[in-house]
Amino acid sequence: MRPQLAAFSHAATPEKAQNNLASECAAPPSPRRRRASHDALFPTAPRLFIVNVATTKKLLLDQEDTDGDRQITIHDTGPKVFVIPTANSGGFNKVEIRGTYAISNLLQELELATDHNRKFIILSEDRLFENPVQRMERLIKFHFWDGLTRRIDADGLEAICADPKNRQEDNQNRIYIPFHDDIGLSYFKKVAIDRPHLHLDVVQLPEYVSSAYVNSLNSKPGVLALGLRKIHPERGWDDITNVCGTPFVVPGGRFNEQYGWDSYFESLGLIADGRIGLAQGMVENFVYEIEHYGKILNANRSYYLTRSQPPFLTDMVRQVYAAFGRESDPPASSANASLKKLWKEGELKSWLACATKASIKELFSIWLSHPRLDTVVGLSKYYTEGQGIPPETEPDHFNAILKPFADKAGLSESEFEKLYTRGDIKVPELDEYFVHDRAVRESGHDTTYRFDGKCANLATIDLNCLVHKYEEDLAQIIEQEFGGSFTFKVRRGENNENHALINKYLWSETASLYFDFDCKEMKQSTYESATAIWALWANIASKEQAERLVPKFLRLFEVEGGIVSTTEASRGPLSNERPSRQWDYPYGWAPQQMMAWKALSNYNYHSDALRITYRWLYTCVKAFVDFNGVVPEKFDVVGMTHKVNVEYGNVGSDFQYVVREGFGWMNASVQVGLLGLPLGLRRCCVSSLIIVNEKEGNWGFSMKREFCGSFLNLLS
């Protein structure tokens, strides 16, 4: 052990060493205590290393990055032992760093030093062997959120205009301004003149935006404007240095916009990390979208103008509102709390009223009106006004669908796609296919066999739970904050009408589960989806229904790594002609986990909620440790891996040297999950990192998967 080695090395003479040994033998033996996960990793002060950045980085990659992907992972076959010099010896003494985790941390620190043009750095040992849970939590809180933050203003346009999804020939920087936003139009025209290097094309949208008009923009894609703020309220809008964009978080990777339901889950993570102002900005941008574009958009790009996403705004507003600091609050007890803006009650009420009006407008104009409201059944569906092939999809994405029609016309798939998109070829069957495809994208579950060829016909359990929650939230906000009355009428009739319809059409007495309902075929689906638990999140299920649903849900969807999207039986067999879909078995996503945690807690199934929280966080930590600090978009929760062979790949896993952003809602799930995890379970996430080498001061980490299973048995 290091303390014993250190004591012996300080013995100046053999005689002194002999005396020390005699006194140790005379003393009563002290019981040797195993190091607990919460104990300090180093019994003495951590050592410091002096590192030549460029040379060390090259040697490290040459030795350890055997597959050449600029990451050091458990799949690399290097020795996983690397020698670096100590600072106290002036580089004379050297120490072995062992294990994938520590060596990959070294690579990350070297890359960050390269970013800052450092030739030499002094590196602390505790940074290389940092507790993995604490390291992930720290990186998300202090680095990843900043890496994902965007603003649409003079300084932020260059970053936000970049669109990896744009496969059109026209790549000009372009921003579309809503018809009634005179301030935005004037501001961005000035920016275009003031920043000529941007080559910014500023376009004002017409007052009425039709689906045909949106289709015409596909060849000229651009970003859609969001809210602006004054930096100094007393100064005017004419000074572009006094104007900044309202900040927001993007998911990451090719998703470089503010997305609909992503933003809700990201805001929960931001609130957990004390970033209230950033969550506030995202709410305000949604209010802007509803006011100027008529809905919360799939995301703020021109090709998303006809699509929304699952509606979470009211709960998002309530979460942010509850987190605001108020002048009437007692003095802050923490450093984070003291940094919060303190609101006056009048300002707060004004902010809440603005968000409430926007929520009511969206509820009635989008989710409770044609074409999304099925007037026969009385429930809501995902249904967009867009036409044709979604332009943001990857090249050749629809080739398998287009091929039969292209062959019949004697054309290649690409030639047929151009003619069909332009309207020169009319194919009603394809038109109907893309109505459903766009509805799938509006649902956020793109793609799954659950929705294949019928999404626009389905009153889904997830959407109708969200609509019910919207109504309940609005009723409570108006009752609690505005004395029971508001400018708008919130409901038509009793609120339990929606509640009753959900239980009539979506609840199965025989299966003890909620399902989607096909409004065209007038029959209930049998496709088993993890969104069935959303009825508990929205407090729709009765106590008796919950007692039947929860055991069934856990039996069907709880797997080793968390909650899986759908069951294997519902998904069906796979083949070359029927490939895997990313929102089906065996994949699990952050929003499914977070919704399940809250749903189970709502009905007092706290031990079940803790167990599946631990499963998910263990999966996250395992990937983080074994794969160079990765924080990906999704997991195969059955195989407990982020290495997936599925459409669209896995955003967040294709990086070089160091992770800089993670992925929006995955970051949030880690922070929210850790916030709700008792200290003992947090320690267990680390206890599964078994120290595999403690010889002569050399340390290493590896994941012990069996520990997860044995510990979870205690929670069952």
XYZ file of C-alpha atoms in Angstrom:
716
model
C 0.000 0.000 0.000
C 1.228 3.520 -0.725
C 1.385 4.726 2.907
C 3.688 1.830 3.906
C 5.948 2.358 0.891
C 6.154 6.050 1.645
C 7.062 5.439 5.320
C 9.833 2.995 4.469
C 11.336 5.254 1.837
C 11.836 8.001 4.420
C 13.989 5.784 6.681
C 17.444 7.412 6.395
C 19.520 4.443 7.670
C 19.085 0.681 8.144
C 19.317 1.210 11.938
C 16.493 3.733 11.899
C 14.438 1.443 9.704
C 15.062 -1.421 12.180
C 13.896 0.764 15.090
C 10.756 1.733 13.156
C 10.052 -1.920 12.433
C 10.530 -2.879 16.104
C 8.153 -0.181 17.304
C 5.572 -1.243 14.728
C 5.861 -4.880 15.892
C 5.463 -3.855 19.536
C 2.294 -1.872 18.830
C -0.994 -3.778 18.867
C -2.053 -4.693 15.320
C -4.745 -2.400 13.920
C -7.473 -3.994 11.831
C -7.000 -3.322 8.145
C -10.046 -1.557 6.752
C -11.054 -1.879 3.154
C -11.328 1.467 1.328
C -14.966 2.460 0.917
C -16.220 4.105 -2.245
C -16.726 7.453 -0.501
C -13.242 7.495 1.053
C -10.483 9.574 -0.466
C -8.843 7.720 -3.339
C -5.367 8.770 -2.261
C -4.241 8.244 1.368
C -1.708 11.050 0.896
C -1.801 14.154 -1.264
C -2.186 13.277 -4.957
C 1.020 13.344 -6.971
C 1.650 15.915 -9.666
C 2.984 15.075 -13.112
C 4.822 17.263 -15.584
C 3.722 16.487 -19.115
C 4.949 17.535 -22.544
C 1.562 17.846 -24.227
C 2.306 17.152 -27.901
C 4.929 14.449 -27.330
C 2.896 12.633 -24.671
C -0.265 12.757 -26.749
C 1.491 11.231 -29.767
C 3.142 8.482 -27.724
C -0.130 7.727 -25.948
C -2.118 7.414 -29.180
C 0.576 5.351 -30.906
C 0.633 2.910 -28.002
C -2.992 2.754 -26.865
C -5.289 3.815 -29.729
C -4.907 0.572 -31.642
C -8.052 0.973 -33.750
C -7.171 4.535 -34.796
C -10.474 6.181 -33.796
C -8.740 8.836 -31.631
C -10.323 7.415 -28.513
C -8.943 5.042 -25.891
C -11.532 2.428 -25.010
C -11.826 -1.144 -23.794
C -11.880 -2.195 -27.455
C -8.300 -1.010 -27.931
C -5.726 -3.742 -27.413
C -2.813 -1.706 -26.112
C -1.103 -2.593 -22.823
C -3.230 -0.059 -20.900
C -0.122 0.990 -18.978
C 1.502 4.352 -19.659
C 4.455 6.004 -17.933
C 4.530 9.728 -17.112
C 7.113 11.737 -15.101
C 6.439 13.298 -11.717
C 6.702 17.055 -11.249
C 8.402 16.941 -7.834
C 11.354 15.038 -9.296
C 11.664 17.438 -12.207
C 10.645 14.632 -14.517
C 13.302 12.198 -13.301
C 11.005 9.739 -11.524
C 8.234 8.122 -13.525
C 4.957 6.510 -12.558
C 2.826 3.967 -14.377
C -0.786 4.965 -15.096
C -2.902 1.847 -15.535
C -6.341 1.064 -16.889
C -8.584 2.292 -19.697
C -10.351 4.899 -17.580
C -7.247 6.663 -16.272
C -5.415 6.529 -19.605
C -8.425 7.872 -21.507
C -8.688 10.676 -18.926
C -5.055 11.489 -19.654
C -5.856 11.727 -23.369
C -8.785 14.045 -22.633
C -6.677 16.338 -20.446
C -3.976 16.490 -23.132
C -6.520 17.455 -25.786
C -7.961 20.201 -23.570
C -4.416 21.491 -23.017
C -3.937 21.472 -26.799
C -7.054 23.629 -27.148
C -5.361 26.237 -24.956
C -2.017 26.004 -26.819
C -0.213 24.611 -23.793
C 3.157 22.970 -24.472
C 3.650 21.673 -20.922
C 1.136 21.127 -18.135
C 1.265 20.140 -14.482
C -1.365 17.440 -14.116
C -2.743 16.212 -10.812
C -3.164 12.514 -10.136
C -6.678 13.079 -8.801
C -7.781 14.351 -12.208
C -6.774 11.066 -13.850
C -8.451 8.918 -11.186
C -11.374 11.204 -10.458
C -14.479 9.458 -9.168
C -16.303 8.679 -12.463
C -19.724 9.735 -11.189
C -18.322 13.031 -9.951
C -16.361 13.542 -13.156
C -19.406 13.004 -15.351
C -21.523 15.229 -13.128
C -18.866 17.965 -13.152
C -18.357 17.903 -16.917
C -22.083 18.110 -17.619
C -22.684 20.915 -15.143
C -19.707 23.118 -15.949
C -18.806 22.253 -19.550
C -21.389 20.320 -21.561
C -24.287 22.721 -21.015
C -22.094 25.605 -22.151
C -21.006 23.621 -25.204
C -24.651 23.097 -26.175
C -25.816 26.681 -25.559
C -26.745 28.807 -28.577
C -28.119 32.302 -29.250
C -29.516 33.687 -32.475
C -27.868 37.097 -32.670
C -24.891 38.785 -34.307
C -22.392 36.761 -32.299
C -24.243 33.458 -32.380
C -25.394 33.267 -36.001
C -22.254 31.612 -37.310
C -22.677 28.658 -34.954
C -26.446 28.303 -35.369
C -26.599 28.682 -39.159
C -24.455 25.572 -39.618
C -26.845 22.727 -40.443
C -25.341 19.249 -40.912
C -28.777 18.014 -42.062
C -28.888 20.358 -45.057
C -28.259 18.341 -48.226
C -29.390 21.055 -50.635
C -27.018 22.771 -53.052
C -27.862 26.108 -51.420
C -25.745 26.411 -48.258
C -26.018 30.159 -47.764
C -26.502 31.455 -44.241
C -30.181 32.375 -44.126
C -32.584 33.473 -41.420
C -36.371 33.656 -41.715
C -38.143 36.351 -39.682
C -41.851 36.094 -38.763
C -44.151 38.564 -40.494
C -45.057 40.503 -37.330
C -41.572 40.665 -35.763
C -40.541 44.155 -36.901
C -37.807 44.411 -34.258
C -36.234 41.136 -35.382
C -36.398 42.077 -39.065
C -34.736 45.437 -38.475
C -32.086 43.913 -36.198
C -31.018 41.111 -38.527
C -30.902 43.415 -41.559
C -28.434 45.555 -39.609
C -26.469 42.452 -38.638
C -26.241 41.432 -42.313
C -24.690 44.822 -43.109
C -22.480 44.964 -40.011
C -21.159 41.391 -40.476
C -20.630 41.026 -44.247
C -18.518 37.890 -43.786
C -21.677 36.028 -42.711
C -23.258 36.502 -46.183
C -26.545 36.513 -44.323
C -29.761 36.348 -46.305
C -32.589 37.880 -44.233
C -36.065 36.789 -45.390
C -39.411 37.893 -43.969
C -42.051 35.161 -43.875
C -45.527 35.908 -45.249
C -48.351 36.521 -42.800
C -49.946 33.199 -43.696
C -47.506 30.289 -44.050
C -49.052 27.459 -46.065
C -47.676 23.955 -46.440
C -47.068 24.678 -50.130
C -44.996 27.725 -49.177
C -42.973 25.663 -46.671
C -42.394 23.113 -49.424
C -41.019 25.881 -51.636
C -38.417 26.693 -48.959
C -36.875 23.226 -49.081
C -34.377 24.349 -51.707
C -33.538 27.464 -49.632
C -33.342 26.200 -46.038
C -32.593 28.491 -43.152
C -32.830 29.005 -39.424
C -36.003 30.485 -37.932
C -35.627 33.527 -35.687
C -36.275 33.239 -31.957
C -36.560 35.812 -29.186
C -34.282 38.819 -28.699
C -33.419 40.673 -25.503
C -32.003 44.055 -24.587
C -28.770 43.904 -22.629
C -29.420 47.322 -21.086
C -33.181 47.978 -20.820
C -32.785 51.742 -20.858
C -31.124 51.696 -24.296
C -32.978 51.173 -27.575
C -33.232 48.301 -30.064
C -31.395 50.306 -32.744
C -27.982 49.605 -31.217
C -27.101 46.046 -32.263
C -24.476 45.859 -29.497
C -27.340 46.196 -26.996
C -29.279 43.235 -28.416
C -28.672 39.550 -27.762
C -30.559 36.388 -28.556
C -32.543 34.533 -25.897
C -30.305 31.549 -25.037
C -31.264 27.920 -25.511
C -29.742 24.441 -25.455
C -29.470 22.225 -28.523
C -29.420 18.413 -28.301
C -25.973 18.158 -29.920
C -24.326 16.617 -32.973
C -26.324 17.219 -36.139
C -29.202 18.607 -34.076
C -28.147 22.251 -33.929
C -31.517 23.857 -33.148
C -33.911 24.248 -30.217
C -36.073 21.124 -30.301
C -39.534 20.687 -28.844
C -39.622 17.853 -26.351
C -35.821 17.697 -25.999
C -36.001 21.153 -24.430
C -38.339 19.979 -21.676
C -35.991 17.252 -20.479
C -32.954 19.487 -20.933
C -34.654 22.110 -18.768
C -35.063 19.551 -15.954
C -31.320 18.943 -16.074
C -30.585 22.656 -16.178
C -32.797 23.245 -13.132
C -31.033 20.407 -11.293
C -27.734 22.171 -12.021
C -28.981 25.607 -10.998
C -28.993 26.957 -14.576
C -32.439 28.513 -14.163
C -31.831 31.422 -16.516
C -31.051 29.102 -19.393
C -34.200 27.055 -18.780
C -36.127 30.340 -18.592
C -34.764 31.344 -21.998
C -36.006 28.119 -23.549
C -39.521 28.736 -22.220
C -39.447 32.278 -23.613
C -38.354 31.007 -27.021
C -41.311 28.608 -27.015
C -43.628 31.496 -26.214
C -42.109 33.356 -29.170
C -42.665 30.332 -31.434
C -46.330 30.021 -30.435
C -46.886 33.741 -30.931
C -45.165 33.971 -34.320
C -45.217 30.461 -35.842
C -48.472 29.267 -34.279
C -46.998 26.300 -32.434
C -43.955 24.941 -30.632
C -41.958 23.710 -33.588
C -40.253 20.381 -34.070
C -37.218 22.704 -34.168
C -36.463 26.187 -35.486
C -35.530 25.401 -39.105
C -37.584 26.335 -42.150
C -38.382 22.705 -43.001
C -39.956 22.206 -39.547
C -42.565 24.967 -39.934
C -45.478 22.526 -40.339
C -44.464 20.166 -37.513
C -44.716 20.321 -33.753
C -43.497 17.835 -31.126
C -44.895 16.254 -27.933
C -46.332 19.110 -25.811
C -44.636 19.623 -22.442
C -44.782 23.407 -22.135
C -47.095 23.727 -19.118
C -45.038 21.402 -16.928
C -41.866 23.092 -18.165
C -43.312 26.480 -17.182
C -44.293 25.207 -13.728
C -40.864 23.676 -13.120
C -39.030 26.858 -14.130
C -41.465 29.095 -12.241
C -41.004 27.070 -9.059
C -37.215 27.325 -9.405
C -37.115 31.115 -9.749
C -35.572 33.081 -6.901
C -37.955 35.588 -5.344
C -37.126 38.772 -3.462
C -39.352 37.512 -0.652
C -37.350 34.291 -0.306
C -35.130 33.818 2.780
C -31.407 34.520 2.232
C -29.689 31.995 -0.033
C -28.024 29.142 1.792
C -25.749 28.048 -1.051
C -23.393 29.650 -3.535
C -25.515 28.475 -6.463
C -28.708 29.856 -4.964
C -27.119 33.250 -4.312
C -26.411 33.642 -8.032
C -30.073 33.287 -8.995
C -31.866 36.370 -10.250
C -34.331 37.578 -7.640
C -37.726 38.386 -9.142
C -40.339 40.784 -7.873
C -43.765 39.188 -7.520
C -45.256 41.479 -10.177
C -42.548 40.537 -12.681
C -43.035 36.864 -11.937
C -46.791 37.020 -12.429
C -46.333 38.865 -15.706
C -43.868 36.217 -16.917
C -46.203 33.409 -15.862
C -49.222 35.069 -17.487
C -47.371 35.378 -20.792
C -46.381 31.691 -20.725
C -49.885 30.654 -19.674
C -51.532 32.534 -22.558
C -49.141 30.902 -25.013
C -49.871 27.453 -23.564
C -53.627 27.972 -23.894
C -53.216 29.141 -27.471
C -51.189 26.045 -28.362
C -53.577 23.675 -26.593
C -56.648 24.871 -28.459
C -55.177 25.824 -31.821
C -52.960 22.748 -32.230
C -53.859 19.790 -30.024
C -57.602 20.318 -29.651
C -58.373 21.331 -33.224
C -58.307 19.916 -36.757
C -56.366 18.007 -38.028
C -54.866 16.713 -34.769
C -58.124 16.273 -32.855
C -60.148 13.279 -34.011
C -63.717 14.555 -33.834
C -65.240 11.059 -33.729
C -63.164 9.577 -30.926
C -62.448 12.892 -29.193
C -58.738 12.226 -28.654
C -55.653 13.834 -30.198
C -53.278 12.497 -32.852
C -49.941 13.498 -34.300
C -50.703 14.975 -37.711
C -48.723 17.558 -39.695
C -49.671 19.849 -42.551
C -46.432 19.156 -44.469
C -46.174 17.612 -47.916
C -43.837 15.075 -49.483
C -40.431 13.823 -48.401
C -39.004 15.442 -45.232
C -35.950 17.311 -46.562
C -33.837 16.940 -43.417
C -33.472 13.176 -43.788
C -30.203 11.594 -44.831
C -29.517 10.906 -48.526
C -31.008 7.610 -49.731
C -33.038 7.281 -46.503
C -36.237 6.511 -48.437
C -34.723 4.555 -51.324
C -36.350 1.290 -50.253
C -39.752 3.028 -50.233
C -39.223 4.831 -53.538
C -37.661 1.941 -55.472
C -40.877 0.160 -56.584
C -42.324 3.430 -57.872
C -39.033 4.449 -59.490
C -38.718 1.066 -61.223
C -42.276 1.373 -62.530
C -41.442 4.811 -63.963
C -38.120 3.580 -65.386
C -36.113 5.998 -63.241
C -33.398 5.793 -60.630
C -34.436 6.471 -57.037
C -32.689 9.875 -57.007
C -34.299 10.947 -60.302
C -37.716 9.813 -59.108
C -37.255 11.651 -55.791
C -36.500 14.935 -57.584
C -39.549 14.658 -59.835
C -41.843 13.584 -57.004
C -40.605 16.370 -54.717
C -41.102 18.937 -57.485
C -44.657 17.699 -58.045
C -44.061 16.467 -61.602
C -45.038 12.937 -60.573
C -48.204 12.318 -58.552
C -48.392 9.172 -56.409
C -51.297 9.199 -53.893
C -49.965 6.077 -52.190
C -46.670 7.822 -51.497
C -48.477 10.965 -50.362
C -50.271 8.935 -47.704
C -47.033 7.225 -46.664
C -45.367 10.582 -46.018
C -48.364 11.887 -44.071
C -47.693 9.077 -41.597
C -43.918 9.499 -41.797
C -44.166 13.176 -40.886
C -46.536 12.325 -38.040
C -43.919 9.884 -36.715
C -41.379 12.700 -36.725
C -43.786 14.997 -34.920
C -44.225 12.292 -32.272
C -40.476 12.377 -31.554
C -40.371 8.574 -31.900
C -38.767 8.469 -35.304
C -38.774 5.669 -36.050
C -40.606 2.593 -34.687
C -42.680 -0.252 -36.114
C -45.325 0.842 -33.625
C -46.212 3.736 -35.944
C -45.331 2.221 -39.325
C -47.785 3.363 -41.989
C -50.460 4.499 -39.541
C -49.141 7.136 -37.121
C -51.495 9.890 -38.328
C -54.455 7.582 -37.548
C -53.406 6.836 -33.968
C -54.640 8.459 -30.785
C -51.479 7.580 -28.876
C -51.321 7.058 -25.143
C -48.325 9.392 -24.831
C -49.868 12.358 -26.650
C -53.209 12.146 -24.879
C -51.522 11.914 -21.482
C -49.656 15.108 -22.372
C -52.838 16.871 -23.495
C -54.552 15.832 -20.246
C -51.564 17.125 -18.238
C -51.711 20.407 -20.194
C -55.338 20.881 -19.127
C -54.641 19.950 -15.510
C -51.605 22.238 -15.318
C -53.479 25.172 -16.778
C -56.368 24.651 -14.371
C -53.998 24.579 -11.394
C -51.975 27.592 -12.555
C -55.125 29.655 -13.020
C -56.585 28.540 -9.699
C -53.417 28.957 -7.641
C -51.798 31.977 -9.278
C -54.624 33.985 -10.857
C -57.521 33.494 -8.468
C -59.448 31.059 -10.659
C -60.023 33.355 -13.645
C -58.018 34.232 -16.727
C -58.437 35.995 -20.033
C -58.928 32.713 -21.860
C -61.362 29.910 -21.265
C -59.357 26.794 -20.458
C -61.884 24.021 -21.086
C -64.985 23.115 -22.925
C -67.006 21.185 -20.352
C -65.667 19.014 -17.564
C -62.002 18.048 -17.527
C -62.790 14.417 -16.779
C -64.119 14.057 -20.349
C -60.575 13.660 -21.638
C -59.766 11.410 -18.691
C -62.761 9.204 -19.451
C -61.930 8.982 -23.165
C -58.382 7.851 -22.418
C -59.654 5.083 -20.182
C -62.384 4.156 -22.658
C -60.223 3.872 -25.755
C -56.635 3.407 -24.538
C -56.886 1.233 -21.398
C -57.033 -2.544 -21.820
C -58.730 -4.416 -18.991
C -57.434 -7.756 -20.231
C -53.810 -6.667 -20.731
C -53.669 -4.255 -17.741
C -51.851 -1.796 -19.986
C -52.505 1.366 -21.985
C -52.301 1.155 -25.780
C -52.762 3.457 -28.791
C -56.126 3.585 -30.579
C -56.480 3.487 -34.361
C -59.152 6.096 -35.144
C -59.464 4.947 -38.760
C -59.880 1.244 -38.006
C -61.700 2.027 -34.736
C -59.757 -0.557 -32.783
C -57.155 -0.613 -30.050
C -53.546 -1.367 -30.969
C -51.764 -4.284 -29.314
C -48.257 -2.830 -29.689
C -46.634 -2.752 -26.232
C -44.826 0.546 -25.611
C -43.048 1.990 -22.588
C -45.178 5.121 -23.008
C -47.970 3.198 -21.244
C -46.471 4.429 -17.958
C -47.095 8.053 -18.971
C -50.632 7.641 -17.637
C -49.089 7.600 -14.163
C -46.909 10.615 -14.961
C -50.079 12.523 -15.895
C -51.980 11.095 -12.870
C -54.650 9.576 -15.114
C -54.624 6.002 -13.809
C -56.699 5.119 -10.771
C -55.062 3.415 -7.785
C -56.541 0.091 -8.906
C -55.286 0.549 -12.475
C -51.821 1.442 -11.192
C -51.715 -1.681 -9.017
C -52.297 -3.770 -12.125
C -50.243 -1.706 -14.565
C -46.998 -1.282 -12.619
C -46.117 -4.986 -12.180
C -47.019 -5.622 -15.821
C -45.003 -2.633 -17.007
C -41.907 -3.637 -15.036
C -42.171 -7.227 -16.220
C -42.381 -6.139 -19.872
C -40.021 -3.151 -20.015
C -37.493 -3.322 -17.171
C -34.228 -4.783 -18.457
C -30.692 -4.781 -17.177
C -29.853 -1.265 -18.351
C -33.129 0.528 -17.603
C -36.457 0.826 -19.433
C -36.632 -0.494 -23.001
C -38.762 1.322 -25.613
C -40.986 -1.551 -26.687
C -41.169 -5.301 -26.213
C -39.371 -7.688 -28.513
C -42.623 -9.521 -29.160
C -44.349 -6.369 -30.408
C -41.388 -5.319 -32.519
C -41.273 -8.671 -34.265
C -38.444 -10.427 -36.107
C -35.720 -8.481 -37.915
C -34.151 -9.110 -41.309
C -32.352 -7.264 -44.096
C -35.753 -6.178 -45.387
C -36.992 -5.339 -41.888
C -34.082 -3.673 -40.057
C -33.914 -2.492 -36.469
C -35.632 0.800 -35.562
C -34.147 3.075 -32.922
C -37.347 3.582 -30.879
C -37.975 -0.152 -30.575
C -36.509 -3.016 -28.555
C -33.628 -3.203 -27.479
C -33.101 0.567 -27.269
C -33.723 2.843 -24.324
C -33.799 6.633 -24.237
C -33.367 9.272 -21.552
C -36.946 10.646 -21.750
C -38.430 7.173 -21.243
C -36.366 6.728 -18.099
C -37.166 10.159 -16.665
C -40.888 9.807 -17.347
C -40.922 6.371 -15.712
C -39.071 7.634 -12.612
C -41.614 10.383 -12.061
C -44.599 8.187 -12.979
C -43.699 5.512 -10.439
C -42.948 8.090 -7.749
C -46.351 9.739 -8.316
C -48.026 6.517 -7.185
C -45.559 5.782 -4.355
C -43.616 3.015 -6.122
C -40.430 4.609 -4.847
C -38.260 1.490 -4.602
C -39.093 0.572 -8.190
C -38.278 4.118 -9.301
C -34.933 4.000 -7.478
C -34.082 0.613 -8.950
C -34.632 1.630 -12.565
C -32.871 4.953 -11.920
C -29.862 3.025 -10.673
C -29.964 0.689 -13.680
C -29.889 3.635 -16.071
C -27.155 5.538 -14.246
C -25.051 2.395 -14.010
C -25.357 2.011 -17.791
C -24.319 5.656 -18.266
C -21.331 5.366 -15.926
C -20.222 2.077 -17.499
C -20.087 3.635 -20.964
C -18.405 6.759 -19.591
C -15.640 4.710 -17.945
C -15.082 2.173 -20.704
C -15.386 4.435 -23.747
C -13.365 7.605 -23.280
C -16.031 9.587 -21.412
C -18.828 9.073 -23.937
C -22.308 10.471 -23.190
C -24.387 9.267 -26.165
C -27.895 9.879 -27.493
C -29.275 6.442 -26.543
C -28.340 2.947 -25.364
C -29.042 -0.628 -26.202
C -30.321 -1.182 -22.669
C -30.574 -4.944 -23.126
C -26.921 -5.315 -24.110
C -25.937 -2.299 -21.956
C -23.945 -0.675 -24.744
C -23.968 2.492 -26.803
C -22.501 0.604 -29.765
C -25.663 0.274 -31.832
C -26.305 -0.880 -35.380
C -29.420 1.100 -36.163
C -30.689 3.911 -38.381
C -29.115 7.311 -37.697
C -26.321 5.729 -35.621
C -25.780 7.153 -32.141
C -25.270 10.908 -31.903
C -22.664 11.857 -29.324
C -20.478 8.777 -29.781
C -18.576 9.974 -32.860
C -16.002 12.315 -31.314
C -12.236 12.658 -31.242
C -10.088 12.704 -28.108
C -12.565 14.324 -25.706
C -16.333 14.686 -25.299
C -17.272 18.362 -25.373
C -21.085 18.383 -25.237
C -22.520 14.978 -24.398
C -26.120 14.860 -25.591
C -28.831 17.179 -24.269
C -31.398 14.918 -22.655
C -28.811 12.301 -21.752
C -26.934 14.971 -19.777
C -30.212 15.859 -18.089
C -31.042 12.264 -17.183
C -27.695 11.890 -15.415
C -28.093 15.096 -13.406
C -31.753 14.509 -12.520
C -31.114 10.847 -11.740
C -28.185 11.621 -9.440
C -30.186 14.351 -7.723
C -32.864 11.821 -6.773
C -30.468 9.019 -5.884
C -29.704 8.468 -2.179
C -26.066 8.728 -1.186
C -25.805 4.979 -0.748
C -26.863 4.320 -4.329
C -24.524 7.006 -5.656
C -21.720 5.198 -3.860
C -22.821 1.918 -5.376
C -22.379 3.370 -8.865
C -18.759 3.885 -7.874
C -18.385 0.681 -5.864
C -18.897 -1.170 -9.117
C -15.634 0.398 -10.273
C -13.353 -2.226 -8.799
C -9.747 -1.197 -8.293
C -7.814 -3.835 -10.177
C -4.256 -2.776 -9.477
C -2.955 -1.232 -6.291
C 0.613 -2.419 -6.504
C 3.426 0.047 -5.858
C 1.143 3.035 -6.133
C -0.279 2.165 -9.550
C -4.062 2.266 -9.838
C -6.605 1.256 -12.445
C -10.336 0.902 -12.946
C -12.632 -1.572 -14.611
C -16.396 -1.994 -14.529
C -17.794 -4.914 -12.550
C -21.102 -5.632 -14.269
C -22.057 -8.474 -11.939
C -22.108 -6.049 -9.013
C -25.001 -4.173 -10.575
C -27.155 -7.270 -10.763
C -26.387 -8.490 -7.250
C -27.025 -5.085 -5.706
C -30.304 -4.597 -7.553
C -31.576 -7.817 -6.055
C -31.564 -5.996 -2.715
C -33.892 -3.333 -4.125
C -36.346 -5.744 -5.696
